[in-house]
PDB file of C-alpha atoms in Angstrom:
ATOM      1  CA  MET A 805     -16.191  18.197   4.117  1.00 88.00           C
ATOM      2  CA  LEU A 806     -14.397  16.526   6.849  1.00 91.00           C
ATOM      3  CA  LEU A 807     -10.584  15.887   7.154  1.00 93.00           C
ATOM      4  CA  CYS A 808      -8.853  13.782   9.724  1.00 93.00           C
ATOM      5  CA  GLU A 809      -4.569  14.975  10.280  1.00 93.00           C
ATOM      6  CA  GLN A 810      -2.853  12.547  11.752  1.00 93.00           C
ATOM      7  CA  LEU A 811      -5.187  11.264  14.414  1.00 93.00           C
ATOM      8  CA  GLU A 812      -4.056   9.288  16.868  1.00 92.00           C
ATOM      9  CA  ARG A 813      -6.161   7.509  19.818  1.00 91.00           C
ATOM     10  CA  ARG A 814      -4.486   5.408  22.172  1.00 88.00           C
ATOM     11  CA  PHE A 815      -5.591   3.638  25.277  1.00 81.00           C
ATOM     12  CA  GLY A 816      -3.993   2.401  28.559  1.00 75.00           C
ATOM     13  CA  GLY A 817      -4.061  -1.094  29.590  1.00 67.00           C
ATOM     14  CA  PRO A 818      -2.719  -3.856  31.934  1.00 68.00           C
ATOM     15  CA  ALA A 819      -0.463  -4.649  29.307  1.00 70.00           C
ATOM     16  CA  GLY A 820       0.441  -1.092  28.349  1.00 70.00           C
ATOM     17  CA  GLU A 821      -1.132   1.278  25.191  1.00 75.00           C
ATOM     18  CA  VAL A 822      -3.114   0.115  22.321  1.00 79.00           C
ATOM     19  CA  ALA A 823      -3.438   2.602  19.498  1.00 83.00           C
ATOM     20  CA  ALA A 824      -6.780   2.189  18.344  1.00 87.00           C
ATOM     21  CA  LEU A 825      -5.843   4.934  15.734  1.00 91.00           C
ATOM     22  CA  ALA A 826      -2.511   5.093  14.622  1.00 90.00           C
ATOM     23  CA  GLY A 827      -1.699   8.286  12.407  1.00 90.00           C
ATOM     24  CA  VAL A 828      -5.362   8.240   9.983  1.00 92.00           C
ATOM     25  CA  SER A 829      -5.310  10.716   7.561  1.00 93.00           C
ATOM     26  CA  LEU A 830      -8.480  10.982   5.497  1.00 92.00           C
ATOM     27  CA  ARG A 831     -10.640  13.332   3.120  1.00 94.00           C
ATOM     28  CA  ILE A 832     -13.762  13.068   2.493  1.00 94.00           C
ATOM     29  CA  ASP A 833     -15.580  15.282   0.305  1.00 95.00           C
ATOM     30  CA  ARG A 834     -19.459  16.211   0.187  1.00 94.00           C
ATOM     31  CA  GLY A 835     -21.513  13.703  -1.669  1.00 94.00           C
ATOM     32  CA  GLU A 836     -19.525  10.725  -1.092  1.00 95.00           C
ATOM     33  CA  PHE A 837     -20.434   7.168  -0.081  1.00 95.00           C
ATOM     34  CA  VAL A 838     -17.429   5.776   1.922  1.00 95.00           C
ATOM     35  CA  VAL A 839     -17.254   2.413   3.040  1.00 93.00           C
ATOM     36  CA  ILE A 840     -14.599   1.809   5.857  1.00 93.00           C
ATOM     37  CA  LYS A 841     -14.186  -2.168   5.915  1.00 90.00           C
ATOM     38  CA  GLY A 842     -11.958  -4.418   8.599  1.00 87.00           C
ATOM     39  CA  PRO A 843     -12.349  -7.069  11.525  1.00 86.00           C
ATOM     40  CA  SER A 844     -13.662  -6.137  14.714  1.00 84.00           C
ATOM     41  CA  GLY A 845     -11.199  -4.336  17.406  1.00 83.00           C
ATOM     42  CA  CYS A 846      -9.196  -2.563  13.988  1.00 88.00           C
ATOM     43  CA  GLY A 847     -10.297   1.070  14.858  1.00 89.00           C
ATOM     44  CA  LYS A 848     -13.098   1.865  12.136  1.00 90.00           C
ATOM     45  CA  SER A 849     -15.768   2.577  15.264  1.00 91.00           C
ATOM     46  CA  THR A 850     -12.998   4.951  16.867  1.00 92.00           C
ATOM     47  CA  LEU A 851     -12.495   6.302  13.880  1.00 94.00           C
ATOM     48  CA  LEU A 852     -15.998   6.712  13.542  1.00 93.00           C
ATOM     49  CA  LEU A 853     -16.997   8.179  16.774  1.00 93.00           C
ATOM     50  CA  THR A 854     -14.022  10.255  16.661  1.00 94.00           C
ATOM     51  CA  MET A 855     -15.274  11.998  13.039  1.00 94.00           C
ATOM     52  CA  GLY A 856     -18.581  12.498  14.764  1.00 93.00           C
ATOM     53  CA  GLY A 857     -17.278  14.976  17.579  1.00 92.00           C
ATOM     54  CA  MET A 858     -17.708  11.839  20.043  1.00 92.00           C
ATOM     55  CA  GLN A 859     -14.431  10.767  20.967  1.00 92.00           C
ATOM     56  CA  ARG A 860     -11.612  13.006  21.285  1.00 92.00           C
ATOM     57  CA  PRO A 861      -8.083  12.065  19.945  1.00 93.00           C
ATOM     58  CA  SER A 862      -5.069  11.729  21.887  1.00 92.00           C
ATOM     59  CA  ARG A 863      -3.229  13.966  18.724  1.00 93.00           C
ATOM     60  CA  GLY A 864      -4.195  14.924  15.934  1.00 93.00           C
ATOM     61  CA  ASN A 865      -6.855  17.289  13.838  1.00 93.00           C
ATOM     62  CA  LEU A 866     -10.776  16.582  12.774  1.00 94.00           C
ATOM     63  CA  LEU A 867     -11.933  19.256  10.746  1.00 94.00           C
ATOM     64  CA  PHE A 868     -15.289  19.189   9.875  1.00 94.00           C
ATOM     65  CA  LEU A 869     -17.257  22.085   7.710  1.00 91.00           C
ATOM     66  CA  ASP A 870     -13.954  23.857   8.159  1.00 91.00           C
ATOM     67  CA  GLN A 871     -14.098  24.149  11.584  1.00 91.00           C
ATOM     68  CA  ASN A 872     -11.822  22.217  13.812  1.00 93.00           C
ATOM     69  CA  LEU A 873     -14.455  20.023  16.220  1.00 92.00           C
ATOM     70  CA  TYR A 874     -12.203  19.506  19.058  1.00 94.00           C
ATOM     71  CA  GLU A 875     -10.568  22.997  19.429  1.00 94.00           C
ATOM     72  CA  MET A 876     -14.228  24.195  19.799  1.00 93.00           C
ATOM     73  CA  PRO A 877     -16.040  24.372  23.266  1.00 94.00           C
ATOM     74  CA  ALA A 878     -17.945  21.266  24.057  1.00 93.00           C
ATOM     75  CA  ALA A 879     -21.119  23.038  23.767  1.00 93.00           C
ATOM     76  CA  ARG A 880     -20.522  24.042  20.573  1.00 93.00           C
ATOM     77  CA  ARG A 881     -19.171  21.120  19.058  1.00 93.00           C
ATOM     78  CA  ASN A 882     -22.714  19.360  20.551  1.00 91.00           C
ATOM     79  CA  ARG A 883     -24.371  21.925  18.708  1.00 90.00           C
ATOM     80  CA  VAL A 884     -22.445  21.250  15.412  1.00 92.00           C
ATOM     81  CA  ARG A 885     -23.277  17.611  15.553  1.00 91.00           C
ATOM     82  CA  SER A 886     -26.538  17.924  16.529  1.00 90.00           C
ATOM     83  CA  LYS A 887     -27.260  20.018  13.547  1.00 90.00           C
ATOM     84  CA  HIS A 888     -25.125  18.444  10.885  1.00 93.00           C
ATOM     85  CA  ILE A 889     -24.773  14.736  11.920  1.00 94.00           C
ATOM     86  CA  GLY A 890     -26.710  11.893  12.012  1.00 94.00           C
ATOM     87  CA  PHE A 891     -25.717   8.721  13.709  1.00 94.00           C
ATOM     88  CA  VAL A 892     -26.510   5.079  13.083  1.00 93.00           C
ATOM     89  CA  PHE A 893     -25.533   2.318  15.408  1.00 89.00           C
ATOM     90  CA  GLN A 894     -25.467  -1.209  15.425  1.00 85.00           C
ATOM     91  CA  LEU A 895     -27.349  -1.648  18.622  1.00 88.00           C
ATOM     92  CA  PHE A 896     -29.632   1.287  17.518  1.00 90.00           C
ATOM     93  CA  HIS A 897     -29.474   3.411  21.077  1.00 92.00           C
ATOM     94  CA  LEU A 898     -33.145   4.010  21.007  1.00 95.00           C
ATOM     95  CA  ILE A 899     -34.982   5.432  24.218  1.00 95.00           C
ATOM     96  CA  PRO A 900     -36.716   2.595  25.773  1.00 95.00           C
ATOM     97  CA  TYR A 901     -39.657   4.672  27.340  1.00 96.00           C
ATOM     98  CA  LEU A 902     -40.430   6.730  23.944  1.00 96.00           C
ATOM     99  CA  THR A 903     -42.229   5.790  20.969  1.00 96.00           C
ATOM    100  CA  VAL A 904     -41.171   5.365  17.501  1.00 95.00           C
ATOM    101  CA  ARG A 905     -42.646   8.774  16.205  1.00 93.00           C
ATOM    102  CA  GLU A 906     -40.865  10.183  19.956  1.00 93.00           C
ATOM    103  CA  ASN A 907     -37.528   8.472  19.146  1.00 94.00           C
ATOM    104  CA  ILE A 908     -37.303   9.926  15.222  1.00 93.00           C
ATOM    105  CA  LEU A 909     -38.037  13.631  17.032  1.00 90.00           C
ATOM    106  CA  ALA A 910     -35.245  13.113  19.334  1.00 89.00           C
ATOM    107  CA  GLY A 911     -33.141  13.298  16.502  1.00 88.00           C
ATOM    108  CA  LEU A 912     -33.755  17.447  16.001  1.00 85.00           C
ATOM    109  CA  PRO A 913     -31.691  19.558  17.313  1.00 81.00           C
ATOM    110  CA  PRO A 914     -33.193  21.136  20.560  1.00 75.00           C
ATOM    111  CA  GLY A 915     -36.159  23.637  19.896  1.00 67.00           C
ATOM    112  CA  ASP A 916     -36.584  22.363  15.986  1.00 67.00           C
ATOM    113  CA  SER A 917     -39.451  19.671  16.880  1.00 60.00           C
ATOM    114  CA  SER A 918     -41.564  22.581  17.625  1.00 61.00           C
ATOM    115  CA  ARG A 919     -40.785  23.989  14.147  1.00 64.00           C
ATOM    116  CA  LEU A 920     -41.143  20.567  11.890  1.00 66.00           C
ATOM    117  CA  PRO A 921     -44.496  19.898  10.174  1.00 64.00           C
ATOM    118  CA  LEU A 922     -46.014  16.673  11.674  1.00 73.00           C
ATOM    119  CA  GLU A 923     -46.399  15.471   7.723  1.00 77.00           C
ATOM    120  CA  ARG A 924     -42.710  15.045   7.453  1.00 83.00           C
ATOM    121  CA  VAL A 925     -42.328  13.071  10.457  1.00 87.00           C
ATOM    122  CA  ASP A 926     -45.243  10.587   8.674  1.00 89.00           C
ATOM    123  CA  ASP A 927     -44.218  10.763   5.641  1.00 89.00           C
ATOM    124  CA  LEU A 928     -40.997   9.434   6.673  1.00 90.00           C
ATOM    125  CA  MET A 929     -42.255   6.811   8.939  1.00 93.00           C
ATOM    126  CA  SER A 930     -44.394   5.409   6.096  1.00 92.00           C
ATOM    127  CA  GLU A 931     -41.357   5.779   3.735  1.00 90.00           C
ATOM    128  CA  LEU A 932     -39.760   3.221   6.282  1.00 91.00           C
ATOM    129  CA  GLY A 933     -42.774   1.059   7.106  1.00 91.00           C
ATOM    130  CA  LEU A 934     -42.965   2.404  10.329  1.00 93.00           C
ATOM    131  CA  GLY A 935     -46.766   3.969  10.161  1.00 92.00           C
ATOM    132  CA  HIS A 936     -48.413   1.421  11.958  1.00 94.00           C
ATOM    133  CA  ARG A 937     -45.461   1.409  14.690  1.00 94.00           C
ATOM    134  CA  ALA A 938     -45.772   5.415  15.158  1.00 94.00           C
ATOM    135  CA  LEU A 939     -46.913   5.069  18.714  1.00 95.00           C
ATOM    136  CA  HIS A 940     -45.041   1.539  19.727  1.00 96.00           C
ATOM    137  CA  LYS A 941     -42.167   1.895  22.143  1.00 96.00           C
ATOM    138  CA  PRO A 942     -38.440  -0.244  21.162  1.00 95.00           C
ATOM    139  CA  GLY A 943     -39.488  -3.145  23.013  1.00 94.00           C
ATOM    140  CA  SER A 944     -42.141  -3.913  21.105  1.00 96.00           C
ATOM    141  CA  LEU A 945     -40.459  -3.594  17.992  1.00 94.00           C
ATOM    142  CA  SER A 946     -38.298  -6.144  15.628  1.00 93.00           C
ATOM    143  CA  ALA A 947     -34.561  -5.595  15.343  1.00 92.00           C
ATOM    144  CA  GLY A 948     -35.545  -4.406  11.728  1.00 92.00           C
ATOM    145  CA  GLU A 949     -37.783  -1.870  12.502  1.00 94.00           C
ATOM    146  CA  ARG A 950     -35.860  -0.816  15.620  1.00 94.00           C
ATOM    147  CA  GLN A 951     -33.165  -0.025  13.024  1.00 92.00           C
ATOM    148  CA  ARG A 952     -35.066   1.598  10.843  1.00 93.00           C
ATOM    149  CA  THR A 953     -36.463   3.978  13.534  1.00 95.00           C
ATOM    150  CA  ALA A 954     -32.823   4.619  14.007  1.00 94.00           C
ATOM    151  CA  LEU A 955     -32.196   5.491  10.548  1.00 94.00           C
ATOM    152  CA  ALA A 956     -35.309   7.863  10.302  1.00 93.00           C
ATOM    153  CA  ARG A 957     -33.885   9.605  13.575  1.00 93.00           C
ATOM    154  CA  ALA A 958     -30.642   9.907  12.004  1.00 93.00           C
ATOM    155  CA  LEU A 959     -32.658  11.267   8.434  1.00 92.00           C
ATOM    156  CA  ILE A 960     -35.362  13.472  10.008  1.00 90.00           C
ATOM    157  CA  LYS A 961     -32.927  16.710  10.732  1.00 88.00           C
ATOM    158  CA  LYS A 962     -31.614  16.366   7.295  1.00 89.00           C
ATOM    159  CA  PRO A 963     -27.981  16.263   8.250  1.00 93.00           C
ATOM    160  CA  ASP A 964     -25.078  17.003   6.146  1.00 94.00           C
ATOM    161  CA  VAL A 965     -23.250  13.794   6.715  1.00 96.00           C
ATOM    162  CA  ILE A 966     -24.409  10.416   8.019  1.00 96.00           C
ATOM    163  CA  LEU A 967     -22.217   8.317  10.361  1.00 96.00           C
ATOM    164  CA  ALA A 968     -23.057   4.415  10.420  1.00 94.00           C
ATOM    165  CA  ASP A 969     -21.473   1.998  12.762  1.00 92.00           C
ATOM    166  CA  GLU A 970     -21.930  -1.681  11.172  1.00 90.00           C
ATOM    167  CA  PRO A 971     -25.832  -0.672  10.447  1.00 90.00           C
ATOM    168  CA  THR A 972     -26.738  -3.674   9.575  1.00 87.00           C
ATOM    169  CA  GLY A 973     -24.709  -5.835  11.562  1.00 84.00           C
ATOM    170  CA  ASN A 974     -27.867  -7.367  14.055  1.00 84.00           C
ATOM    171  CA  LEU A 975     -30.372  -7.117  10.700  1.00 87.00           C
ATOM    172  CA  ASP A 976     -30.980 -10.102   8.565  1.00 87.00           C
ATOM    173  CA  PRO A 977     -30.487 -10.030   4.542  1.00 86.00           C
ATOM    174  CA  VAL A 978     -33.833  -8.541   4.009  1.00 87.00           C
ATOM    175  CA  ASN A 979     -33.653  -5.887   6.440  1.00 86.00           C
ATOM    176  CA  ALA A 980     -30.028  -5.048   5.943  1.00 87.00           C
ATOM    177  CA  ALA A 981     -31.088  -4.268   1.959  1.00 86.00           C
ATOM    178  CA  TYR A 982     -33.831  -2.069   3.301  1.00 85.00           C
ATOM    179  CA  VAL A 983     -31.206   0.016   5.417  1.00 88.00           C
ATOM    180  CA  PHE A 984     -28.545   0.295   2.795  1.00 89.00           C
ATOM    181  CA  ARG A 985     -31.541   1.265  -0.204  1.00 89.00           C
ATOM    182  CA  PHE A 986     -32.353   4.348   2.439  1.00 89.00           C
ATOM    183  CA  LEU A 987     -28.839   4.916   3.131  1.00 92.00           C
ATOM    184  CA  GLY A 988     -28.039   5.243  -0.994  1.00 91.00           C
ATOM    185  CA  GLU A 989     -31.295   7.395  -1.378  1.00 91.00           C
ATOM    186  CA  TYR A 990     -30.042   9.475   1.140  1.00 92.00           C
ATOM    187  CA  HIS A 991     -26.774   9.905  -0.531  1.00 94.00           C
ATOM    188  CA  ARG A 992     -28.072   9.942  -4.159  1.00 92.00           C
ATOM    189  CA  SER A 993     -30.485  12.955  -2.890  1.00 92.00           C
ATOM    190  CA  GLY A 994     -26.904  15.150  -2.342  1.00 93.00           C
ATOM    191  CA  GLY A 995     -26.026  13.187   1.358  1.00 94.00           C
ATOM    192  CA  THR A 996     -22.435  12.344   2.370  1.00 96.00           C
ATOM    193  CA  VAL A 997     -22.369   8.918   4.301  1.00 96.00           C
ATOM    194  CA  VAL A 998     -19.729   7.090   6.041  1.00 96.00           C
ATOM    195  CA  VAL A 999     -20.523   3.209   6.960  1.00 94.00           C
ATOM    196  CA  VAL A1000     -17.891   1.206   8.878  1.00 91.00           C
ATOM    197  CA  THR A1001     -18.389  -2.465   8.401  1.00 86.00           C
ATOM    198  CA  HIS A1002     -17.036  -6.098   8.602  1.00 78.00           C
ATOM    199  CA  GLY A1003     -19.518  -7.593   5.846  1.00 71.00           C
ATOM    200  CA  GLN A1004     -19.826  -7.278   2.557  1.00 72.00           C
ATOM    201  CA  ASP A1005     -23.413  -5.992   2.400  1.00 72.00           C
ATOM    202  CA  ALA A1006     -22.338  -2.209   1.553  1.00 75.00           C
ATOM    203  CA  ALA A1007     -20.091  -2.970  -1.395  1.00 72.00           C
ATOM    204  CA  GLY A1008     -22.735  -2.095  -4.216  1.00 80.00           C
ATOM    205  CA  TYR A1009     -23.193   1.399  -2.838  1.00 83.00           C
ATOM    206  CA  ALA A1010     -19.485   2.794  -2.222  1.00 87.00           C
ATOM    207  CA  SER A1011     -18.044   5.479  -4.124  1.00 89.00           C
ATOM    208  CA  ARG A1012     -14.954   4.692  -2.268  1.00 91.00           C
ATOM    209  CA  THR A1013     -13.885   1.713  -0.493  1.00 91.00           C
ATOM    210  CA  LEU A1014     -11.045   1.520   2.296  1.00 92.00           C
ATOM    211  CA  HIS A1015      -9.557  -0.897   4.079  1.00 91.00           C
ATOM    212  CA  MET A1016      -8.868  -0.561   8.354  1.00 90.00           C
ATOM    213  CA  ALA A1017      -6.136  -2.690  10.068  1.00 90.00           C
ATOM    214  CA  SER A1018      -4.511  -1.917  13.641  1.00 88.00           C
ATOM    215  CA  GLY A1019      -5.470   1.648  13.586  1.00 89.00           C
ATOM    216  CA  ARG A1020      -4.159   2.271   9.737  1.00 90.00           C
ATOM    217  CA  LEU A1021      -6.097   3.068   6.558  1.00 88.00           C
ATOM    218  CA  SER A1022      -5.534   1.820   3.191  1.00 81.00           C
ATOM    219  CA  ALA A1023      -7.827   2.272   0.136  1.00 71.00           C
ATOM    220  CA  ASP A1024      -8.482  -0.176  -2.962  1.00 57.00           C
ATOM    221  CA  PRO A1025      -6.135   0.462  -5.705  1.00 49.00           C
ATOM    222  CA  PRO A1026      -7.931   2.019  -8.824  1.00 44.00           C
ATOM    223  CA  PRO A1027     -10.003  -0.230 -11.020  1.00 46.00           C
ATOM    224  CA  PRO A1028      -7.739  -1.742 -14.222  1.00 45.00           C
ATOM    225  CA  GLU A1029      -9.607   0.669 -16.803  1.00 45.00           C
ATOM    226  CA  THR A1030      -8.773   3.704 -14.852  1.00 40.00           C
ATOM    227  CA  SER A1031      -4.954   2.553 -14.143  1.00 38.00           C
ATOM    228  CA  THR A1032      -1.851   4.989 -16.233  1.00 39.00           C
ATOM    229  CA  THR A1033       1.410   4.138 -16.669  1.00 37.00           C
ATOM    230  CA  SER A1034       2.551   8.110 -16.217  1.00 38.00           C
ATOM    231  CA  GLY A1035       5.504   7.146 -13.610  1.00 38.00           C
ATOM    232  CA  HIS A1036       2.668   8.853 -11.068  1.00 35.00           C
ATOM    233  CA  ASP A1037       3.722   6.652  -7.555  1.00 36.00           C
ATOM    234  CA  SER A1038       1.235   4.029  -6.984  1.00 31.00           C
ATOM    235  CA  THR A1039       0.780   3.806  -3.596  1.00 31.00           C
ATOM    236  CA  PRO A1040      -2.862   4.175  -2.668  1.00 33.00           C
ATOM    237  CA  THR A1041      -3.586   7.341  -1.629  1.00 32.00           C
ATOM    238  CA  ILE A1042      -6.516   8.080   0.916  1.00 34.00           C
ATOM    239  CA  ALA A1043      -8.091  10.990  -0.586  1.00 34.00           C
ATOM    240  CA  ALA A1044     -11.453  11.882  -2.068  1.00 32.00           C
ATOM    241  CA  LYS A1045     -12.217  11.043  -5.539  1.00 31.00           C
ATOM    242  CA  GLY A1046     -12.018  14.276  -8.053  1.00 30.00           C
TER     243      GLY A1046
END
């Protein structure tokens, strides 16, 4: 579904170039829940933005649904992203002058809102505990309500994949659990989830956990019961299960 091939992303600075991504190769198959862990500044957010078609790599290829995102014109890439990819960010990125309902509808591709049954929006708000906040604007919401609005905005178009960047970084444990419960439900319904985080709150939901440091990825080793002694290279690989 999503294939990263030797991705590099370099930024210039007073002290010279910094490699946010240093040759990252990663395959994510449909239906996975992948967690990428690592400290601040390790490159995990850069990787997520690159996978979502929002930040062009300095080198390498990014294939999404068998299409090379960075070889297509920007307008087409924007359409692919708008239709197939949902984003959830730590800082919510809600539109301050829109209501909760309007912010959720803003997650739809252009032209789709006119064909969307309003019951679907209402059902989603109800499921996320936002029904009573439908006409409120972000400034009057709690942090948990803002993140649930952002999650609803990502879910409303039924995307192929949700990319979440520290989605619980500003939340208390109760609201963090709420967000991950809904990401888990989306995953169980067949959706693909990629979460980057420096915490442990996503551990129970992951089908695969990767670790990032200095722009490079490594994988969790297999648990003892699945290890073999068949002579295969024991170095962890960054490839989908199955």
